[in-house]
Short mmCIF file of C-alpha atoms in Angstrom, two decimals:
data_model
loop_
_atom_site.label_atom_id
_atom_site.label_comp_id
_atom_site.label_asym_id
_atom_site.label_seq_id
_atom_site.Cartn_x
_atom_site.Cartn_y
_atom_site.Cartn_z
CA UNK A 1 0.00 0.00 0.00
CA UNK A 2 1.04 3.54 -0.28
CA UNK A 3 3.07 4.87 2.67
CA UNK A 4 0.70 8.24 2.80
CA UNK A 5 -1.89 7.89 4.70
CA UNK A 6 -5.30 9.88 5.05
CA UNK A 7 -7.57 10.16 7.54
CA UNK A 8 -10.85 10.11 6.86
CA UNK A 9 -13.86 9.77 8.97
CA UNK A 10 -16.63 7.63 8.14
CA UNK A 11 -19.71 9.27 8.25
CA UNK A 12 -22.03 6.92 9.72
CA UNK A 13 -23.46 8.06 13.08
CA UNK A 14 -26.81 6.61 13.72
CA UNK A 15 -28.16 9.62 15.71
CA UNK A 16 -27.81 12.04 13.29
CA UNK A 17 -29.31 9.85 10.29
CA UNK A 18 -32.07 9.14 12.09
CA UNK A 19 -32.54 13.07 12.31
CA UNK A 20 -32.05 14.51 9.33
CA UNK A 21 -34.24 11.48 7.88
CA UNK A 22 -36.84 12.59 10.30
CA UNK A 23 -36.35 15.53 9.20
CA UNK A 24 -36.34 14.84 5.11
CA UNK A 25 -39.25 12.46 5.57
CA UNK A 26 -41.68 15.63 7.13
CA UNK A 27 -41.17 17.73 5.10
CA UNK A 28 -44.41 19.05 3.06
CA UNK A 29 -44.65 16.13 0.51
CA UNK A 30 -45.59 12.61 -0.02
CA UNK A 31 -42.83 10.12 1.83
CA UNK A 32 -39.76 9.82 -0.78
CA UNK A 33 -41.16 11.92 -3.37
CA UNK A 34 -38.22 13.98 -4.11
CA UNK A 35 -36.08 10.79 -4.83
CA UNK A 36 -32.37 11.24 -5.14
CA UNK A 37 -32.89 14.75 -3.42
CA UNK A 38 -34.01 13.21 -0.70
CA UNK A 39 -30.63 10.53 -0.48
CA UNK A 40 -28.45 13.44 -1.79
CA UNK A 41 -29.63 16.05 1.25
CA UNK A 42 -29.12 12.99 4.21
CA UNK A 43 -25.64 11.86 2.42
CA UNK A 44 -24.57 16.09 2.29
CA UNK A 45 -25.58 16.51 6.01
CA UNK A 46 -23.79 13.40 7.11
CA UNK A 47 -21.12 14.66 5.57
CA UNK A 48 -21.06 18.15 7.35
CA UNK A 49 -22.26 16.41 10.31
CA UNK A 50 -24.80 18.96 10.22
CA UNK A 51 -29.49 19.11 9.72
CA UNK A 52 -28.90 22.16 7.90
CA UNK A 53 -26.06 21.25 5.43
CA UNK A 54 -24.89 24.36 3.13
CA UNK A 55 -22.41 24.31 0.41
CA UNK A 56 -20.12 26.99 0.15
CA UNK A 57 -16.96 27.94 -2.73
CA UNK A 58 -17.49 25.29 -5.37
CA UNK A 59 -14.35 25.12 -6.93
CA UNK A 60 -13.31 22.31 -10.11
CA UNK A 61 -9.54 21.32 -10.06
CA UNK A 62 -8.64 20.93 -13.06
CA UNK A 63 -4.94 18.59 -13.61
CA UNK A 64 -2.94 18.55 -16.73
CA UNK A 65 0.09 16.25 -17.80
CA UNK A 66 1.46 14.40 -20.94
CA UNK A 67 1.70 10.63 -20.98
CA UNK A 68 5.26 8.58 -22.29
CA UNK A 69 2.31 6.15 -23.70
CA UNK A 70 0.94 8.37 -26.15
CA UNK A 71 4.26 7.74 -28.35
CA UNK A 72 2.67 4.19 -29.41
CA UNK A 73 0.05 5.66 -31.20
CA UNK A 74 -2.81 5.02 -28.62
CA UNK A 75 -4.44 8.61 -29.46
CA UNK A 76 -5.89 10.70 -32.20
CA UNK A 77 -5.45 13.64 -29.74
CA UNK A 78 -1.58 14.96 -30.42
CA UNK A 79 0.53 15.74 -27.49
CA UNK A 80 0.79 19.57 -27.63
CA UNK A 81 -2.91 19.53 -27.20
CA UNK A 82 -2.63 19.25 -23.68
CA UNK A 83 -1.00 22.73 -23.43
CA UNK A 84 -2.73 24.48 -25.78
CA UNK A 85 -5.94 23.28 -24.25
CA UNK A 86 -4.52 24.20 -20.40
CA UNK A 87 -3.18 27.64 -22.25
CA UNK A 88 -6.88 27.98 -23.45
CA UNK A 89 -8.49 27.18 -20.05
CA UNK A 90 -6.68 30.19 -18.63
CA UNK A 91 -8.30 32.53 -20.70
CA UNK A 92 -11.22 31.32 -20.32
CA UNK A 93 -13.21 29.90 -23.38
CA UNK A 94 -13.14 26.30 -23.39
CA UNK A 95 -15.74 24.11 -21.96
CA UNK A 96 -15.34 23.94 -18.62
CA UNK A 97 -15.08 27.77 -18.61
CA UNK A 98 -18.53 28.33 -19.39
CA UNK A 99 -19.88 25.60 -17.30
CA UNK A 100 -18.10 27.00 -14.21
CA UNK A 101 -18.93 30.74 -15.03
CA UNK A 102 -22.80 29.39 -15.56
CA UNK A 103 -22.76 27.43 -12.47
CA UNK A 104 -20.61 29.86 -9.61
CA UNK A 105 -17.57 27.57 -9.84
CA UNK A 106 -13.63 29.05 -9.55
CA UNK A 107 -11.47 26.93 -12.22
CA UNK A 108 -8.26 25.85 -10.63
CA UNK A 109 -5.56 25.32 -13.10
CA UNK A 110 -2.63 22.68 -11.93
CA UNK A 111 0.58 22.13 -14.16
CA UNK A 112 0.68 18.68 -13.38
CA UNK A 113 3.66 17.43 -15.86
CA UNK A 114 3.15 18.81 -18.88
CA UNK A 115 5.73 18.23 -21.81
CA UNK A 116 5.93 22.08 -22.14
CA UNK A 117 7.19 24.86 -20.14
CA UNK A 118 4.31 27.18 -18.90
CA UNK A 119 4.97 30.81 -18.45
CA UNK A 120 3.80 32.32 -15.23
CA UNK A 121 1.65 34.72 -15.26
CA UNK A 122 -1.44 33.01 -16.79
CA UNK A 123 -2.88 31.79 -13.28
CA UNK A 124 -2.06 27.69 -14.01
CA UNK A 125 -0.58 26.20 -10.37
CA UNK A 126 3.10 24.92 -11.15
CA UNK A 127 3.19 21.51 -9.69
CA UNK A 128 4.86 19.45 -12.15
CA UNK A 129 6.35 16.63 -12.11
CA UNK A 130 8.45 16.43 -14.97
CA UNK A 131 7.32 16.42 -18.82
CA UNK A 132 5.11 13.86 -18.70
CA UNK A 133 5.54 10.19 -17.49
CA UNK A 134 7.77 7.58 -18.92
CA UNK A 135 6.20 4.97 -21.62
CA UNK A 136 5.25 2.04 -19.66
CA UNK A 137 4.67 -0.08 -22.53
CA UNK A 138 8.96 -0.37 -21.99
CA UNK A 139 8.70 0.19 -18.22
CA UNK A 140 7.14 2.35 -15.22
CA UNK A 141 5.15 5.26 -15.95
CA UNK A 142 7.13 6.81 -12.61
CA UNK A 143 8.49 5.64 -9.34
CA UNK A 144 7.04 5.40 -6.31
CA UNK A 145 8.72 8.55 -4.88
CA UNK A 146 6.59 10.05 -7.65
CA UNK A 147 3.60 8.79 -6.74
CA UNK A 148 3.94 9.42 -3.13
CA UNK A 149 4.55 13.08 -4.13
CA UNK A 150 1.94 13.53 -6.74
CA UNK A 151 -0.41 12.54 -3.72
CA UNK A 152 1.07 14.99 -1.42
CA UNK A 153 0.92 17.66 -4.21
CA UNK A 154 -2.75 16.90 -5.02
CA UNK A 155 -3.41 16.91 -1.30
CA UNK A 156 -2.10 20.29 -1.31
CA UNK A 157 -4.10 22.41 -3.87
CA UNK A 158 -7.14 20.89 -1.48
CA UNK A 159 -5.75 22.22 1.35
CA UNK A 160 -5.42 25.45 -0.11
CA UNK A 161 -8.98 25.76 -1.60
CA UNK A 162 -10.76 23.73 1.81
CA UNK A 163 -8.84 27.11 3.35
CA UNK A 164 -10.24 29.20 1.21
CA UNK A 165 -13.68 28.16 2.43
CA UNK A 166 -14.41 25.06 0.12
CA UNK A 167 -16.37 22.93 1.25
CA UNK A 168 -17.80 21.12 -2.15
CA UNK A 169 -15.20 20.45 -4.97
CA UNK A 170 -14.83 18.57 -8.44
CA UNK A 171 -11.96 16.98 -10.29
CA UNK A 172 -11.43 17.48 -13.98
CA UNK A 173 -8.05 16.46 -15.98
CA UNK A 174 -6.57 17.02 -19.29
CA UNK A 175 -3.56 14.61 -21.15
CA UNK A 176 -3.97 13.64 -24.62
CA UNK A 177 -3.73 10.21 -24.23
CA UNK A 178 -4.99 9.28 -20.49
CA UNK A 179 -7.79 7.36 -21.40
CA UNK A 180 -5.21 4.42 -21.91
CA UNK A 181 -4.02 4.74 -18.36
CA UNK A 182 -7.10 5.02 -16.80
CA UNK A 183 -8.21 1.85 -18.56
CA UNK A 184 -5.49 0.14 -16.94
CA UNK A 185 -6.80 1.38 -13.59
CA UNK A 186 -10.06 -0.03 -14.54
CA UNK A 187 -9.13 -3.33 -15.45
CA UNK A 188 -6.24 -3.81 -12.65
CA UNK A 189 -8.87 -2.36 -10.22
CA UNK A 190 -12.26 -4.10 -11.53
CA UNK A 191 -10.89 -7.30 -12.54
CA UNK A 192 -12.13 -7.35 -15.75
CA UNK A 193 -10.70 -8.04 -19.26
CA UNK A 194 -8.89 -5.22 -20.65
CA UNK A 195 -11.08 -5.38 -24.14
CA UNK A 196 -14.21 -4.11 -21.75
CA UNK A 197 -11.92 -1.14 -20.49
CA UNK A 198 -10.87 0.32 -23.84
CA UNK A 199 -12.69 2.30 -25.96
CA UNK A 200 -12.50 5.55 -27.93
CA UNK A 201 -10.77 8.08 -26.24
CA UNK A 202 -10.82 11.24 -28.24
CA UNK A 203 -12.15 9.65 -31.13
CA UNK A 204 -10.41 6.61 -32.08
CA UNK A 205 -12.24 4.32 -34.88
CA UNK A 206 -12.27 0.84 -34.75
CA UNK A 207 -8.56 -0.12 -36.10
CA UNK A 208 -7.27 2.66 -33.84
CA UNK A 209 -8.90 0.81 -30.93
CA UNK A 210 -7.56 -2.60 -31.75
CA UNK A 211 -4.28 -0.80 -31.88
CA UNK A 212 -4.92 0.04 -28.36
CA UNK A 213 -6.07 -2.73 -27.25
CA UNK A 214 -3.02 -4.42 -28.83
CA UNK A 215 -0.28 -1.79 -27.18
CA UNK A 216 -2.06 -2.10 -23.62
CA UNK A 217 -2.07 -5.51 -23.66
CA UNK A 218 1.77 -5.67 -24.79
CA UNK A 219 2.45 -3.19 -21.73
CA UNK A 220 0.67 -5.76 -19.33
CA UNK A 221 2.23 -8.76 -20.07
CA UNK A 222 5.48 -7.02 -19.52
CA UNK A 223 4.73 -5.37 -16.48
CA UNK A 224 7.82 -5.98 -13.93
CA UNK A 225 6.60 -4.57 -10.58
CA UNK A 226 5.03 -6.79 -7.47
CA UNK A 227 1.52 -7.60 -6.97
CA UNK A 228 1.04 -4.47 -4.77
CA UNK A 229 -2.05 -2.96 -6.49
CA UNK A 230 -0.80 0.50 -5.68
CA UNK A 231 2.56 -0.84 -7.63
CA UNK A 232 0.55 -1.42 -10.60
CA UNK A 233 -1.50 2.02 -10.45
CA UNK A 234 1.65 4.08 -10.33
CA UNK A 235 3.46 1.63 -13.26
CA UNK A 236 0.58 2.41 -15.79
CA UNK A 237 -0.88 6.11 -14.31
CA UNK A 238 -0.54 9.36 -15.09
CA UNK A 239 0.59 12.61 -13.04
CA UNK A 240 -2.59 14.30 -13.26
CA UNK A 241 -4.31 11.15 -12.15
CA UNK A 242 -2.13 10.44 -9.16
CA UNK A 243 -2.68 14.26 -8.61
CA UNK A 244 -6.39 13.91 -8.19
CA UNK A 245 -6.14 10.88 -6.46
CA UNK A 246 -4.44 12.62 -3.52
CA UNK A 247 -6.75 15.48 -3.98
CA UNK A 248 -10.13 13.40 -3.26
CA UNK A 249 -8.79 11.54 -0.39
CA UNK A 250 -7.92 15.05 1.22
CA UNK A 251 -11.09 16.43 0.12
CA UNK A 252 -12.73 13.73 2.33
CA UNK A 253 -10.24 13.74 4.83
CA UNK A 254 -11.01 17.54 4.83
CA UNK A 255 -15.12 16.69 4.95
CA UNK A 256 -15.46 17.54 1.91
CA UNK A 257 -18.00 16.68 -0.98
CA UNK A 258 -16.69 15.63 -3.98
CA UNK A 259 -18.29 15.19 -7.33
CA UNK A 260 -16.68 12.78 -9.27
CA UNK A 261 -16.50 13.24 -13.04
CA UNK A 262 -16.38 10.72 -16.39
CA UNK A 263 -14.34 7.85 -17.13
CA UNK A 264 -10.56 8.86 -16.19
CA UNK A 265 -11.77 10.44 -12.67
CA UNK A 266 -14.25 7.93 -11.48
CA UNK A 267 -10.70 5.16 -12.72
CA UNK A 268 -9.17 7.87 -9.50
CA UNK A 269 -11.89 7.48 -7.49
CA UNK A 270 -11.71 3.87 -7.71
CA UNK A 271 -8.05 4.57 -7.20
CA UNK A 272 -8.15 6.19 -4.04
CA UNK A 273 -10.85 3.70 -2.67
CA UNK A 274 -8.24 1.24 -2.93
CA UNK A 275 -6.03 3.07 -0.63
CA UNK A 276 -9.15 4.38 1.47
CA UNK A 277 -12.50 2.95 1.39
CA UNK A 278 -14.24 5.87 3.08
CA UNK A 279 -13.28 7.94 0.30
CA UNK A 280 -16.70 6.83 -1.16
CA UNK A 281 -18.46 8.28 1.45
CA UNK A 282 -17.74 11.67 0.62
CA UNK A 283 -17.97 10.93 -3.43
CA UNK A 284 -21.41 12.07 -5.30
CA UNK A 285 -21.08 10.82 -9.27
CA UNK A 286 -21.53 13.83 -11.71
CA UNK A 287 -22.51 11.73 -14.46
CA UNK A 288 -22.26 8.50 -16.82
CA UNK A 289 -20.23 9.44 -19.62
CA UNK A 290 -19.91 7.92 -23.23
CA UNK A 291 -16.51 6.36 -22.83
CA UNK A 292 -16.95 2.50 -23.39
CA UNK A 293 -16.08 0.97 -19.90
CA UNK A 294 -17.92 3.97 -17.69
CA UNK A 295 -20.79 2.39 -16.59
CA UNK A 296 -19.30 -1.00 -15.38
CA UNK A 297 -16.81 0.90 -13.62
CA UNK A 298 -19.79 2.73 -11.49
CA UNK A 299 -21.30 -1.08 -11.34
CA UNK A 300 -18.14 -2.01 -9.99
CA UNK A 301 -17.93 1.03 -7.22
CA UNK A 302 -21.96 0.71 -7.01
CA UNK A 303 -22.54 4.55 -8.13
CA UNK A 304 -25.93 5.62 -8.99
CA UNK A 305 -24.61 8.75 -11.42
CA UNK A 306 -27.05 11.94 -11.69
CA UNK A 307 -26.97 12.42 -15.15
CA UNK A 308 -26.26 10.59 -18.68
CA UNK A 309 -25.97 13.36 -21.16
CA UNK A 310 -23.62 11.64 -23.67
CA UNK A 311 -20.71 13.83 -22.33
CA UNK A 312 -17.23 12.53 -23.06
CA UNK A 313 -15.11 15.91 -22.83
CA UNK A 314 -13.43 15.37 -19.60
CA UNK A 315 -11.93 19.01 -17.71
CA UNK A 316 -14.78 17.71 -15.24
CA UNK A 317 -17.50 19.13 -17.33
CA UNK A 318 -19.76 16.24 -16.40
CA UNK A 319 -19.32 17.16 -12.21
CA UNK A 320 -20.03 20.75 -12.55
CA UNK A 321 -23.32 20.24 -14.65
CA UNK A 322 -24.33 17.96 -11.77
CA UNK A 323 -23.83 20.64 -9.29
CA UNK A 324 -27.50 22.09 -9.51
CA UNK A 325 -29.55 18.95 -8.63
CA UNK A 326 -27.03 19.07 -5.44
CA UNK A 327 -27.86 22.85 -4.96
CA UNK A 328 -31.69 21.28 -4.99
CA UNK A 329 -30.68 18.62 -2.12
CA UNK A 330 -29.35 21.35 -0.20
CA UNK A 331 -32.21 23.83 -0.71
CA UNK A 332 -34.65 21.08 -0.43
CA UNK A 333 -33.77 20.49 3.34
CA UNK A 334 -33.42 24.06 4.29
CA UNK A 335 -35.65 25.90 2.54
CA UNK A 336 -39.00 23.76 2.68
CA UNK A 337 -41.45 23.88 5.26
CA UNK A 338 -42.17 20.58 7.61
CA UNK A 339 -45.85 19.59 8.24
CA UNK A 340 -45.18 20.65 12.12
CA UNK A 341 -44.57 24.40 11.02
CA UNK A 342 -47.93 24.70 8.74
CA UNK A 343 -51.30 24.03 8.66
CA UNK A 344 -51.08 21.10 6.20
CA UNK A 345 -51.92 17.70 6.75
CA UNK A 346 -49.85 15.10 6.78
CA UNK A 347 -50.71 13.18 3.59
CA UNK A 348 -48.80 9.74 3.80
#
């Protein structure tokens, strides 16, 4: 296992589920009508240990680095995409800009290990590791010391927002290429063939997935570590992956929520359940994306995602479109009236 350790506290505590159910169920509406509100307001007020949960700062950190991998022709997506695209985040009209500005949510930029040297100035965190990992189709994508420091560094830009006055925070990446590690994840972590954990990417067609297929499975059979899963994780991940790993074990460690977005961060979140369980706890997920080998992965982790919109972008546009139905949770505990304040009957 990985020699940092988080603390996180499960949020079980009988006394207080039993009151902010009581408190969900009289509210002025049939028993369970508001559904996944209903589950999403008692999970949000476990979390914050609190009847009258509130969620304050959203923030989406976003993680960028290059992957050694992409050099075996695994991705339609050329490297120097990955800083033109973090270059283009900073200024503010990609994607995920618009989806934060719509939805109140600061963009946090991290230089992760990108194969490109950032100028300052343009508001992107410099944590990198180096310009991208190694190729682990010919060995490991980094050593443990670089794991154990990605975590620490992820950890970090969680502290500094949870400071800040965080309290509810999504994960977004970008690395042309890091669908291939994060279907090693899946299949290392799930168990199941690595056919049923590839798929597209950015766009692949069907010969440029057998190609993939065909590369991963290469870098498998030569894989040289020990049967430590968190040996095989950091053999085939990425920076920006171990990044966010550390950053959502924090998060909960921290009490915070996290939304967990498509395919490569809910591979993370699978990630850091490995070396934390109660990670989950803490983890509401965004969305099921369009990347072959999403949904079993939530099967796998038994997520229940909010929304299926056919997304595939990534940058964690999936979590942040999610955020409103947990606004509703929130404002469906606090802002409704119970049967014992009005004059309505109780109908159920």
């Amino acid at each position: 296992m990985t020699a940092m350790t988080f603390d996180i506290s499960p949020v079980a505590d009988a006394t207080l589920r039993d009151a902010l159910t009581s408190k969900i169920n009289n509210l002025t509406k049939p028993l369970g009508s508001l559904g996944r509100l209903e589950s999403l307001a008692l999970q949000i007020g476990l979390i914050q240990r609190s009847l009258s949960p509130v969620l304050s700062r959203p923030v989406n950190i976003l993680f960028a680095a290059d992957h050694g991998i992409i050099a075996e022709g695994v991705s339609v997506s050329p490297k120097e995409v990955t800083w033109q695209q973090l270059g283009h985040f900073a200024r503010g009209g990609a994607g995920i800009n618009f989806l934060c500005n719509q939805h109140g949510f600061r963009l946090t930029l991290v230089d992760a290990g990108v194969d490109y040297d950032i100028p300052a100035g343009h508001g992107i965190i410099d944590m990198k590791m180096g310009r991208g990992t190694a190729n682990f189709l010919h060995g490991p994508a980094m050593t443990m010391e670089q794991w154990e420091e990605c975590l620490s560094r992820g950890a970090a830009v969680v502290d500094m927002e949870a400071d800040s006055g965080s309290n509810i925070v999504s994960f977004g990446e970008m690395g042309s290429g890091n669908t291939s590690p994060s279907s090693m994840w899946m299949h290392i972590i799930t168990g199941l063939p690595l056919d049923r954990c590839i798929g597209a990417g950015a766009g692949l067609d069907r010969p440029g997935i057998s190609h993939k297929l065909d590369v991963l499975s290469r870098a498998l059979a030569a894989y040289g570590g020990s049967d430590s899963v968190v040996d095989r994780l950091r053999w085939f991940g990425g920076f920006e992956m171990a990044m966010a790993v550390g950053g959502m074990l924090r998060a909960a460690q921290r009490r915070m929520v996290v939304i967990v977005d498509g395919f490569i961060m809910t591979a993370c979140m699978a990630a850091a359940a490995i070396i934390n369980p109660l990670v989950l706890d803490y983890a509401v997920f965004g969305h099921c994306g369009d990347e072959s080998g999403h949904r079993l992965m939530l099967d796998h982790l038994g997520a229940s995602p909010l929304l299926h919109l056919s997304l595939r972008l990534g940058e964690g546009s999936g979590a942040v479109c999610a955020y409103p139905i947990i606004q509703s949770a929130v404002r469906m505990i606090n802002e409704m009236d119970s049967f014992a304040d009005t004059d309505v009957t109780k109908y159920f």
